[in-house]
mmCIF file of C-alpha atoms and ligand atoms in Angstrom:
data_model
loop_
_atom_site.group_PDB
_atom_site.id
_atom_site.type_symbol
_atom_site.label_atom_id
_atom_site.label_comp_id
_atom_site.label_asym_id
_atom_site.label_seq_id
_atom_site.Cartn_x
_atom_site.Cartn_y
_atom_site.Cartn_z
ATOM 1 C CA UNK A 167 -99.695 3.588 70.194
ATOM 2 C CA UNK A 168 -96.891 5.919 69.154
ATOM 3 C CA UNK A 169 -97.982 9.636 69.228
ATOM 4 C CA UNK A 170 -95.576 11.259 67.842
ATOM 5 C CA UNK A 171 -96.318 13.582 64.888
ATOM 6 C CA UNK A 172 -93.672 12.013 62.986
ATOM 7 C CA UNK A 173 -92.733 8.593 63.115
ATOM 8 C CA UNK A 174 -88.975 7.340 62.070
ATOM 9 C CA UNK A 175 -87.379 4.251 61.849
ATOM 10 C CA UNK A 176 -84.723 2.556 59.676
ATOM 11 C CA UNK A 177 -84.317 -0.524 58.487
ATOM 12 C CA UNK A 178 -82.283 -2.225 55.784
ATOM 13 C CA UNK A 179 -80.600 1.062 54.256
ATOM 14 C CA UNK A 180 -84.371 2.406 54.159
ATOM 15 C CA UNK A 181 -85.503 4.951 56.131
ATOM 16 C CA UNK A 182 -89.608 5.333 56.650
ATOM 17 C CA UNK A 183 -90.885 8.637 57.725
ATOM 18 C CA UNK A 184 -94.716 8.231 58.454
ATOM 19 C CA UNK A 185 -96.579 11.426 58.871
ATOM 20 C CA UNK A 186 -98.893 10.937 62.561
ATOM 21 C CA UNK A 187 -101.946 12.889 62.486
ATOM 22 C CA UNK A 188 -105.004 10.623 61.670
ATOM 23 C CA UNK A 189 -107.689 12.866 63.083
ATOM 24 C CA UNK A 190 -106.555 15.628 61.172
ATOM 25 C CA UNK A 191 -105.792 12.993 58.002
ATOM 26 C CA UNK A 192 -102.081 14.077 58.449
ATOM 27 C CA UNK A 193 -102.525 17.666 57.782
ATOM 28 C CA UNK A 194 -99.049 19.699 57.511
ATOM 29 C CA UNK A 195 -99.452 21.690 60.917
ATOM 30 C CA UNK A 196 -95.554 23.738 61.314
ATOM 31 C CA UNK A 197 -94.417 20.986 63.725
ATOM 32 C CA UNK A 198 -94.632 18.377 61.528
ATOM 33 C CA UNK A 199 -92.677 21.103 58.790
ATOM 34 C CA UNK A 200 -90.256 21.564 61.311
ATOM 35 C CA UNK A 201 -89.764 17.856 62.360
ATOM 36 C CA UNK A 202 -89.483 17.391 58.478
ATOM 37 C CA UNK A 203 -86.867 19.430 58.500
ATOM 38 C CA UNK A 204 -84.171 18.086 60.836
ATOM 39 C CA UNK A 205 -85.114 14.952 59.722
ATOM 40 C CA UNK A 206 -84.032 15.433 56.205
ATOM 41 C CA UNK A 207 -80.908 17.402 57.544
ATOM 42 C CA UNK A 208 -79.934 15.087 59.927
ATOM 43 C CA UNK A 209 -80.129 11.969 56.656
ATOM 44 C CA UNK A 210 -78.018 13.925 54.944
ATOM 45 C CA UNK A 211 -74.969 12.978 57.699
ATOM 46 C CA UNK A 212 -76.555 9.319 57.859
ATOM 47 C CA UNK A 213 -74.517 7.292 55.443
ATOM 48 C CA UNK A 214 -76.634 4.040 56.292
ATOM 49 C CA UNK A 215 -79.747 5.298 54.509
ATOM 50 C CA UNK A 216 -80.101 5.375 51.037
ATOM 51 C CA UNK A 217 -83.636 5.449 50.245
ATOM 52 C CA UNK A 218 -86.266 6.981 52.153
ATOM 53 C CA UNK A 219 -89.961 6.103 52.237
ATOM 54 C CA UNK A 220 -92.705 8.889 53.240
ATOM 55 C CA UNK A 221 -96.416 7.887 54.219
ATOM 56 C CA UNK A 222 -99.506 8.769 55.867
ATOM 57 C CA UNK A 223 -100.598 6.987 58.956
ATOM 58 C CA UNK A 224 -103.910 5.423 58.628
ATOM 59 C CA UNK A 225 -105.931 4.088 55.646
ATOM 60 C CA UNK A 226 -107.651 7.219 53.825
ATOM 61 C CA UNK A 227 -104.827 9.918 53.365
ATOM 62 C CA UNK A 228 -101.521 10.031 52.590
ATOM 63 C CA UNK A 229 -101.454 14.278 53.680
ATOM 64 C CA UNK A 230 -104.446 15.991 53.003
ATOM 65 C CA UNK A 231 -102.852 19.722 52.733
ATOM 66 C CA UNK A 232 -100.931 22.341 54.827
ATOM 67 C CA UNK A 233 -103.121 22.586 57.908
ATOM 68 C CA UNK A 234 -106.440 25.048 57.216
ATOM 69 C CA UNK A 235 -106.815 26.444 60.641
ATOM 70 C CA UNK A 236 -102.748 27.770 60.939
ATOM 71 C CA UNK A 237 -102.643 29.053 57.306
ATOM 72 C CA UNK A 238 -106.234 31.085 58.328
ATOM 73 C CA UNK A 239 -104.431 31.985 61.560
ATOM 74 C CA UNK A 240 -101.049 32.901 60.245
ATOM 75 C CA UNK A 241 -102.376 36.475 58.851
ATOM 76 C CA UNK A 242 -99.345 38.594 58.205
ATOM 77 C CA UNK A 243 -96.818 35.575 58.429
ATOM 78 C CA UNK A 244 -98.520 33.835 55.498
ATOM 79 C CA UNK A 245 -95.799 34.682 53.421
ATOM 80 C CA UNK A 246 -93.115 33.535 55.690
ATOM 81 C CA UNK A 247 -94.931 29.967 55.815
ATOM 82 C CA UNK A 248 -95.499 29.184 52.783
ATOM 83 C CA UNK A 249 -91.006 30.641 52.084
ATOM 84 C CA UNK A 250 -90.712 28.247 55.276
ATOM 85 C CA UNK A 251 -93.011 25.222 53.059
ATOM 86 C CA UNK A 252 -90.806 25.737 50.253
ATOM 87 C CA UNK A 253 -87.429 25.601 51.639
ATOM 88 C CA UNK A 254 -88.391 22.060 53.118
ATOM 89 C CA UNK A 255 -89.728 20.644 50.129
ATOM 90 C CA UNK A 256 -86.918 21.971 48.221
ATOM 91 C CA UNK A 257 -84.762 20.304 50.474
ATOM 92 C CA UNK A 258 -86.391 16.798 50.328
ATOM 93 C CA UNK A 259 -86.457 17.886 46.916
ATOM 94 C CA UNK A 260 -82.533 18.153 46.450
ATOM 95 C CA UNK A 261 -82.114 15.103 48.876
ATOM 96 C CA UNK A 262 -78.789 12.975 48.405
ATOM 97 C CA UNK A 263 -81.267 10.181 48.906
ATOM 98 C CA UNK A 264 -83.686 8.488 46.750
ATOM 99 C CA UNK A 265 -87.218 9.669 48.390
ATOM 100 C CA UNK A 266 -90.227 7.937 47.754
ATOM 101 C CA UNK A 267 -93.927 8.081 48.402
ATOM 102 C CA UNK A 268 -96.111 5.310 49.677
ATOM 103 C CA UNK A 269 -99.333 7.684 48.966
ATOM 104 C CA UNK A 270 -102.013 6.151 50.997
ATOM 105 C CA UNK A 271 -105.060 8.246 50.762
ATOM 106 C CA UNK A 272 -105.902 11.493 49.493
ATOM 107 C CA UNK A 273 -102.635 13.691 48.846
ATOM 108 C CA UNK A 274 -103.692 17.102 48.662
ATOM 109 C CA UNK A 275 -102.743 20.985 48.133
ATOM 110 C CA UNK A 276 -99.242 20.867 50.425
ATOM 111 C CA UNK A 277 -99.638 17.127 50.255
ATOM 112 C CA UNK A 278 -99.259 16.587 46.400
ATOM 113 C CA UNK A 279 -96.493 19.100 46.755
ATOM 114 C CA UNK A 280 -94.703 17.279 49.520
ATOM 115 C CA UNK A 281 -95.296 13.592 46.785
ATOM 116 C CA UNK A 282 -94.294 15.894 44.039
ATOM 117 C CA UNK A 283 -90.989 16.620 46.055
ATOM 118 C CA UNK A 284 -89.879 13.028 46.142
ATOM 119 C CA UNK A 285 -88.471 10.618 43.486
ATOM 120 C CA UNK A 286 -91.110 8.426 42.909
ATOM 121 C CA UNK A 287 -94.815 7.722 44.332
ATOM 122 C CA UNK A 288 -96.251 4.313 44.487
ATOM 123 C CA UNK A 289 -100.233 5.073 45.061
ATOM 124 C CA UNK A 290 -102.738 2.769 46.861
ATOM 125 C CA UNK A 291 -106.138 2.209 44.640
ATOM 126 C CA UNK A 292 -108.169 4.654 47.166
ATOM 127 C CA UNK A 293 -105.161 7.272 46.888
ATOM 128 C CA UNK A 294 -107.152 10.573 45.385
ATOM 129 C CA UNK A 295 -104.949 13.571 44.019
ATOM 130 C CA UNK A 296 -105.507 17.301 43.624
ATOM 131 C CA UNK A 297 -104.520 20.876 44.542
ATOM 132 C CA UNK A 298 -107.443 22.428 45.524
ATOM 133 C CA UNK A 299 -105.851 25.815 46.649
ATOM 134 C CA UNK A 300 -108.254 27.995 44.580
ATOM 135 C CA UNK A 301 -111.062 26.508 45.914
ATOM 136 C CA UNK A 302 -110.091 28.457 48.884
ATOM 137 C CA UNK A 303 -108.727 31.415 47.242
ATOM 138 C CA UNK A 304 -105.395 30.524 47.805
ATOM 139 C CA UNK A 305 -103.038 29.090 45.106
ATOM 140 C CA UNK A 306 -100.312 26.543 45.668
ATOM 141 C CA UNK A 307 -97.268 27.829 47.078
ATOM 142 C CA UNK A 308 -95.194 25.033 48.284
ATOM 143 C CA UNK A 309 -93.732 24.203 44.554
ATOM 144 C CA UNK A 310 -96.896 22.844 43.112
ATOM 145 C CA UNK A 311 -97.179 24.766 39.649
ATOM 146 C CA UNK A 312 -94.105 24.077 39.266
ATOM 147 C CA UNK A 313 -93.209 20.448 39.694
ATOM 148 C CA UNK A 314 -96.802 19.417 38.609
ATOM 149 C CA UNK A 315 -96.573 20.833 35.364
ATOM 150 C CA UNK A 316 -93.076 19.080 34.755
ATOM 151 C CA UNK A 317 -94.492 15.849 36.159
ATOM 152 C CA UNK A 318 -97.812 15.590 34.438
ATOM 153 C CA UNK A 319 -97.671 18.480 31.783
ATOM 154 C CA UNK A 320 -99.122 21.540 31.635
ATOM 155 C CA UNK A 321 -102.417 20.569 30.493
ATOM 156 C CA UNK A 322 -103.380 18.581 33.152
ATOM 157 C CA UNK A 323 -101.917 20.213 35.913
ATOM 158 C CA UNK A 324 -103.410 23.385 34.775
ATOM 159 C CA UNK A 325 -106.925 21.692 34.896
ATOM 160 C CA UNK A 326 -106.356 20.443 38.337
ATOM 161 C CA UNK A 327 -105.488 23.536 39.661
ATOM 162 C CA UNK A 328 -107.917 25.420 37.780
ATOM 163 C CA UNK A 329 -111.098 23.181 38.544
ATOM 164 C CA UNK A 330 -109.548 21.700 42.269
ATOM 165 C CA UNK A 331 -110.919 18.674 40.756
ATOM 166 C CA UNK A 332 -109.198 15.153 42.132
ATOM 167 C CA UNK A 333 -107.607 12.521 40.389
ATOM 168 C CA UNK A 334 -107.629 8.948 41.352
ATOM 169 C CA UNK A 335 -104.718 6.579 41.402
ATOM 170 C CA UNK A 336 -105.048 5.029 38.328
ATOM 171 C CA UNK A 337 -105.516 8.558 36.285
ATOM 172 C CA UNK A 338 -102.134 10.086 37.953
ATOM 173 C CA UNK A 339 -100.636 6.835 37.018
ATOM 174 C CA UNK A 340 -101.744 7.554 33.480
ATOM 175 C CA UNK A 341 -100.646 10.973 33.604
ATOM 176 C CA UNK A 342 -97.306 9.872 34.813
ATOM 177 C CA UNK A 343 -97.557 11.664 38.521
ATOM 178 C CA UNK A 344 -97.361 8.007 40.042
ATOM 179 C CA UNK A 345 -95.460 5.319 38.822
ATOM 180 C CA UNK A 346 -97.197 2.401 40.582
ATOM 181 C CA UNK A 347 -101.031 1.330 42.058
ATOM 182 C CA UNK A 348 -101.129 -1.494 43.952
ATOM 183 C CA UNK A 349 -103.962 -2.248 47.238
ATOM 184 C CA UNK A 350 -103.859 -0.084 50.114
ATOM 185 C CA UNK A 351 -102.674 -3.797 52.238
ATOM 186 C CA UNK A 352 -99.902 -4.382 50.107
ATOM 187 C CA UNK A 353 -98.546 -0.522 49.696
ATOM 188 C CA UNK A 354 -95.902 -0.281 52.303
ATOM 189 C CA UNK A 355 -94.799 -3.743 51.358
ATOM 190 C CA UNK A 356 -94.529 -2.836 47.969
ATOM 191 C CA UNK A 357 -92.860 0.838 49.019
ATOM 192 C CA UNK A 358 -90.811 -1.384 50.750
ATOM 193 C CA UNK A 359 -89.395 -3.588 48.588
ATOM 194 C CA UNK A 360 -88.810 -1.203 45.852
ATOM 195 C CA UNK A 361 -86.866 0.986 47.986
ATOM 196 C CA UNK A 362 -84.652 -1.908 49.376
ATOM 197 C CA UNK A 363 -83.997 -2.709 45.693
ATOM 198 C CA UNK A 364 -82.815 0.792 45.054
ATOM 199 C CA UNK A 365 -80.431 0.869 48.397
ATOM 200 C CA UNK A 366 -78.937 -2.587 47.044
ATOM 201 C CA UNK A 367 -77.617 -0.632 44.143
ATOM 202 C CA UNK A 368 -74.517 1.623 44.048
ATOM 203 C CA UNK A 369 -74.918 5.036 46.215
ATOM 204 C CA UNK A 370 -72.209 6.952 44.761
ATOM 205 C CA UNK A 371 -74.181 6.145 41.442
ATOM 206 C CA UNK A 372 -77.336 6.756 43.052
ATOM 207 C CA UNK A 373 -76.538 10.138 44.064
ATOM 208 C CA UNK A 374 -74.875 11.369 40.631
ATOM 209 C CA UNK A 375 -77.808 10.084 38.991
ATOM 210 C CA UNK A 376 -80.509 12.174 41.084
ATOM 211 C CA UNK A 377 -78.133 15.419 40.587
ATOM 212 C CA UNK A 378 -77.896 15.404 37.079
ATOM 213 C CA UNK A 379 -81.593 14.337 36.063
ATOM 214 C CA UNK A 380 -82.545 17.039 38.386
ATOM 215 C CA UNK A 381 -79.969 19.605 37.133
ATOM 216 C CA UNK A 382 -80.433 18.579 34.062
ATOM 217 C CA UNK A 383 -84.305 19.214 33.327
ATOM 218 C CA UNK A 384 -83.796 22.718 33.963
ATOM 219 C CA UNK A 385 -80.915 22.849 31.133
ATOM 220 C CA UNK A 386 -80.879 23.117 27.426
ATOM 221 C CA UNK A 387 -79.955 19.740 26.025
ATOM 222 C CA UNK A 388 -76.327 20.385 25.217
ATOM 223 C CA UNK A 389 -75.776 21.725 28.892
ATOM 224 C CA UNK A 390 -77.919 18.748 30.517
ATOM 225 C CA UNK A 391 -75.183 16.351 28.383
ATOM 226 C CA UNK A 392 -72.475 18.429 30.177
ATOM 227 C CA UNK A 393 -74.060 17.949 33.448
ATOM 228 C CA UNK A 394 -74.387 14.145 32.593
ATOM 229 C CA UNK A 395 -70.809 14.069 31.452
ATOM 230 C CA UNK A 396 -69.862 15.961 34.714
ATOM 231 C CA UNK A 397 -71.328 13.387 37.037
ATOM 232 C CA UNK A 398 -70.395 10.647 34.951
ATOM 233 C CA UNK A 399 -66.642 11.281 35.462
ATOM 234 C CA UNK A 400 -67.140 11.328 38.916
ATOM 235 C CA UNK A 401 -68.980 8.187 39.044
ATOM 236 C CA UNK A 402 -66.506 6.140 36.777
ATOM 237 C CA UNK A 403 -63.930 7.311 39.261
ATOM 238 C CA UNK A 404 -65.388 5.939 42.251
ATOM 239 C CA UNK A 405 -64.522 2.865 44.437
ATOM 240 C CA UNK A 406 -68.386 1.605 43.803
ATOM 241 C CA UNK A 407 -67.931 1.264 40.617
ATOM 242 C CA UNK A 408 -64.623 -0.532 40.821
ATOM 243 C CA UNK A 409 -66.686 -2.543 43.184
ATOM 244 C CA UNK A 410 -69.683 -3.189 41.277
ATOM 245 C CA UNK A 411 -67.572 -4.297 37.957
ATOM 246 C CA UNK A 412 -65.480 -6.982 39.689
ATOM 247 C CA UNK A 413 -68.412 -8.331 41.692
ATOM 248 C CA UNK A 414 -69.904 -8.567 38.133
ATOM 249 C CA UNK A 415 -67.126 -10.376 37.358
ATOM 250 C CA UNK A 416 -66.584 -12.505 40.513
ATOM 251 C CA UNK A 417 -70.612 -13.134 39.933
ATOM 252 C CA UNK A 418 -70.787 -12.129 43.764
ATOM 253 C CA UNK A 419 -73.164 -9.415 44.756
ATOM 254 C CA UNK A 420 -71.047 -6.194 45.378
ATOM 255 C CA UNK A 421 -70.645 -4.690 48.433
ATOM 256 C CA UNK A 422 -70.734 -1.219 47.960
ATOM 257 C CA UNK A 423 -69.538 1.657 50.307
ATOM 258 C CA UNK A 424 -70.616 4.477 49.011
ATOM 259 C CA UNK A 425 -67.580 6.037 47.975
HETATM 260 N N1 CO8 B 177 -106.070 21.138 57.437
HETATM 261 C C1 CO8 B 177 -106.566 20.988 58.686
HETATM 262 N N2 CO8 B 177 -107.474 20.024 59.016
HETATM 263 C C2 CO8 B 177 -107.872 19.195 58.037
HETATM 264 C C3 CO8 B 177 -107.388 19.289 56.706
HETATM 265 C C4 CO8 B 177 -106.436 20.325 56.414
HETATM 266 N N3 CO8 B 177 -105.897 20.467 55.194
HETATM 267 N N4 CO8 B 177 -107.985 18.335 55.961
HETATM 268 C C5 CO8 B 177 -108.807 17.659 56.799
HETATM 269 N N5 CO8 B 177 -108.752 18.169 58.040
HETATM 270 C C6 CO8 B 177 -109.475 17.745 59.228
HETATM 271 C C7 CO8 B 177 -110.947 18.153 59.155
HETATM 272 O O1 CO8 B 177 -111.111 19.517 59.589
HETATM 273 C C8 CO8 B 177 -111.592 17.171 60.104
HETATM 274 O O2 CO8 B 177 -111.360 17.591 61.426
HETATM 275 P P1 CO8 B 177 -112.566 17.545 62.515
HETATM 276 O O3 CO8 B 177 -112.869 16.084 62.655
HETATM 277 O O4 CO8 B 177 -111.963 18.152 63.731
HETATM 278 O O5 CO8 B 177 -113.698 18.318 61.932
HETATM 279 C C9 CO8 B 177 -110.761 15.899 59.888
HETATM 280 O O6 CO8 B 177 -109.546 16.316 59.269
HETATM 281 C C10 CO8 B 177 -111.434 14.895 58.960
HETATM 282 O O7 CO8 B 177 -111.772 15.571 57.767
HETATM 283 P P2 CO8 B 177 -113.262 15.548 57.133
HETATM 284 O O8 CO8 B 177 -114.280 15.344 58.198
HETATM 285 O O9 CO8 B 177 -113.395 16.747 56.266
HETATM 286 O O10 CO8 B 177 -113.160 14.217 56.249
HETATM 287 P P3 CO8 B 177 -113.997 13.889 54.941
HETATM 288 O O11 CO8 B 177 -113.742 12.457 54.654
HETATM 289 O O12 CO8 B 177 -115.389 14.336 55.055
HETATM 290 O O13 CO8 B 177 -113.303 14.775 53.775
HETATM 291 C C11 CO8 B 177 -111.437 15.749 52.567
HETATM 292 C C12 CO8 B 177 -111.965 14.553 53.406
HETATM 293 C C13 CO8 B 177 -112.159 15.799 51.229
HETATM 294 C C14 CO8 B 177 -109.935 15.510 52.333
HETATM 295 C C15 CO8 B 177 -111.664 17.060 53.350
HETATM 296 O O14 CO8 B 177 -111.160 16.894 54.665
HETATM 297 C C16 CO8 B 177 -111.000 18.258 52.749
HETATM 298 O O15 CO8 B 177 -111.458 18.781 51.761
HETATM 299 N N6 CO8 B 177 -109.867 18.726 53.360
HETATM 300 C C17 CO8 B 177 -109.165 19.907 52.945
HETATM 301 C C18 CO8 B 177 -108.316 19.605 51.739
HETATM 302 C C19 CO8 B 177 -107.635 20.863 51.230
HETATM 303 O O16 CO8 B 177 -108.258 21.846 50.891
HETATM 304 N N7 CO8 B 177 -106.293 20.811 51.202
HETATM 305 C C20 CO8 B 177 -105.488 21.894 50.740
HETATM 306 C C21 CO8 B 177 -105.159 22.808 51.866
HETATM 307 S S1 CO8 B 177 -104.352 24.257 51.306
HETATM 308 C C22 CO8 B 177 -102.768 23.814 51.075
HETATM 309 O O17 CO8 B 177 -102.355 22.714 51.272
HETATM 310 C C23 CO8 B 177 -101.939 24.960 50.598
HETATM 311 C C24 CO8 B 177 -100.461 24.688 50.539
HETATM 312 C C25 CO8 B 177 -99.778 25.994 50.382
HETATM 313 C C26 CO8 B 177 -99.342 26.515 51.719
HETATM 314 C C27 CO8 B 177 -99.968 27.826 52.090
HETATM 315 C C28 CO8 B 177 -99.363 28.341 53.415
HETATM 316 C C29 CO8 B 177 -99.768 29.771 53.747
#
């Protein structure tokens, strides 16, 4: 049995990162931050990955929240975790990679935040969503009024936060925080495969697309066209897409490099 906290492996041009803390249901104690951390510093140097899938270990919860007992115990240095939380997620977040969730479980407070911080989550059936923060008097503070109310709208993630009511798999699908539900068996397969279907396209494109949808939804439209523009030029300019056009052409798959 592997006991580390985090698990990493690589495979394929996909990376998995499976959060290790069953007895806890995979609760986000500061090691695991930490660990999170280099991780996703360390990918940015790793030009072998281009798609990364996160998961829960077990079969009930994908993260079920920072960890209780260290936020109670924290005190004074709340503030400094939750600027600590932040920075990570805002990191995975601003990843060169495409970042997925395989969401397992529940996914809850710092959970949702750390599935809201990735590219896309594919949900199991049992997977059950909420930010229950004000249930304990606390609010969420690792980016989830923020990226919840781009993701789903205001309305509902204002009622979720509001009531700490849960959502299940197939209302965040309708609600557009997940963008797949298949069984709890067949998630990592299907995590899987979708992410080794991303890393077979071009990672030069890859990357410019991520930048400028995420620069972009913070822009005016006229400036989010620049942005576009911007990255486009760099992308029509690169030796993937040189390569991508003659395998087209060649009707040969393209080998790309990443350049
Ligand atoms: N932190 C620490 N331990 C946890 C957490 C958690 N978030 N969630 C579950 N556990 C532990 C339980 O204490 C229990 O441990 P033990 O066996 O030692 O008693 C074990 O996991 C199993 O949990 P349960 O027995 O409760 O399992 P149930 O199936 O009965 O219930 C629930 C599952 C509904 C998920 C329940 O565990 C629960 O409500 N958990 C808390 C969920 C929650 O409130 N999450 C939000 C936390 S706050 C947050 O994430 C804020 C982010 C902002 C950062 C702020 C930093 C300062």
């Amino acid at each position: 049995m592997n006991t580390e906290e985090v698990i990493f492996r690589k495979e394929d041009g996909v990376a998995y990162v499976t959060i290790n803390r069953e007895e806890a249901l995979n609760a986000l104690k500061s090691s695991i931050m930490q660990r999170l951390d280099e991780l996703f510093t360390e990918l940015e140097q790793d030009d072998e990955v281009v798609a990364v899938v996160i998961t829960g270990a077990g079969q009930k919860s994908f993260v079920a929240g920072a960890d209780v007992k260290e936020i109670l115990d924290a005190g004074e240095g709340r503030t400094a975790l939750i600027t600590k939380g932040q920075q990570i997620f805002s990191k995975i977040r601003n990843s060169s990679k495409v970042v997925l969730a395989a969401i397992n479980g529940y996914a809850l407070g710092g959970g949702l935040e750390l599935a809201l911080a990735c590219d896309i989550r594919i949900a199991s059936e049992n997977a059950r969503f909420g930010l229950p923060e004000a249930k304990l008097g606390l609010m969420p503070g690792y980016g989830g009024t923020q990226m919840l109310s781009r993701l789903a709208g205001i309305g509902a993630a204002k009622w979720m936060m509001f009531t700490g009511n849960m959502l299940g798999a197939v209302e965040a699908e309708q609600c557009g925080l997940v963008q797949k539900v298949c069984s709890l068996e067949g998630l990592l397969e299907e995590a899987s495969g979708i992410a080794k279907k991303i890393a077979a396209n071009g990672p030069f494109a890859l990357k410019a697309i991520k930048r400028a949808i995420n620069r972009g939804i913070e822009l005016d439209l006229d400036t989010a066209l620049k942005v576009e523009l911007e990255e486009y030029e760099k992308v029509a300019h690169s030796q993937d897409a040189i390569a991508g056009i003659e395998a087209f052409f060649a009707k040969k798959s393209p080998v790309f490099t990443g350049k």
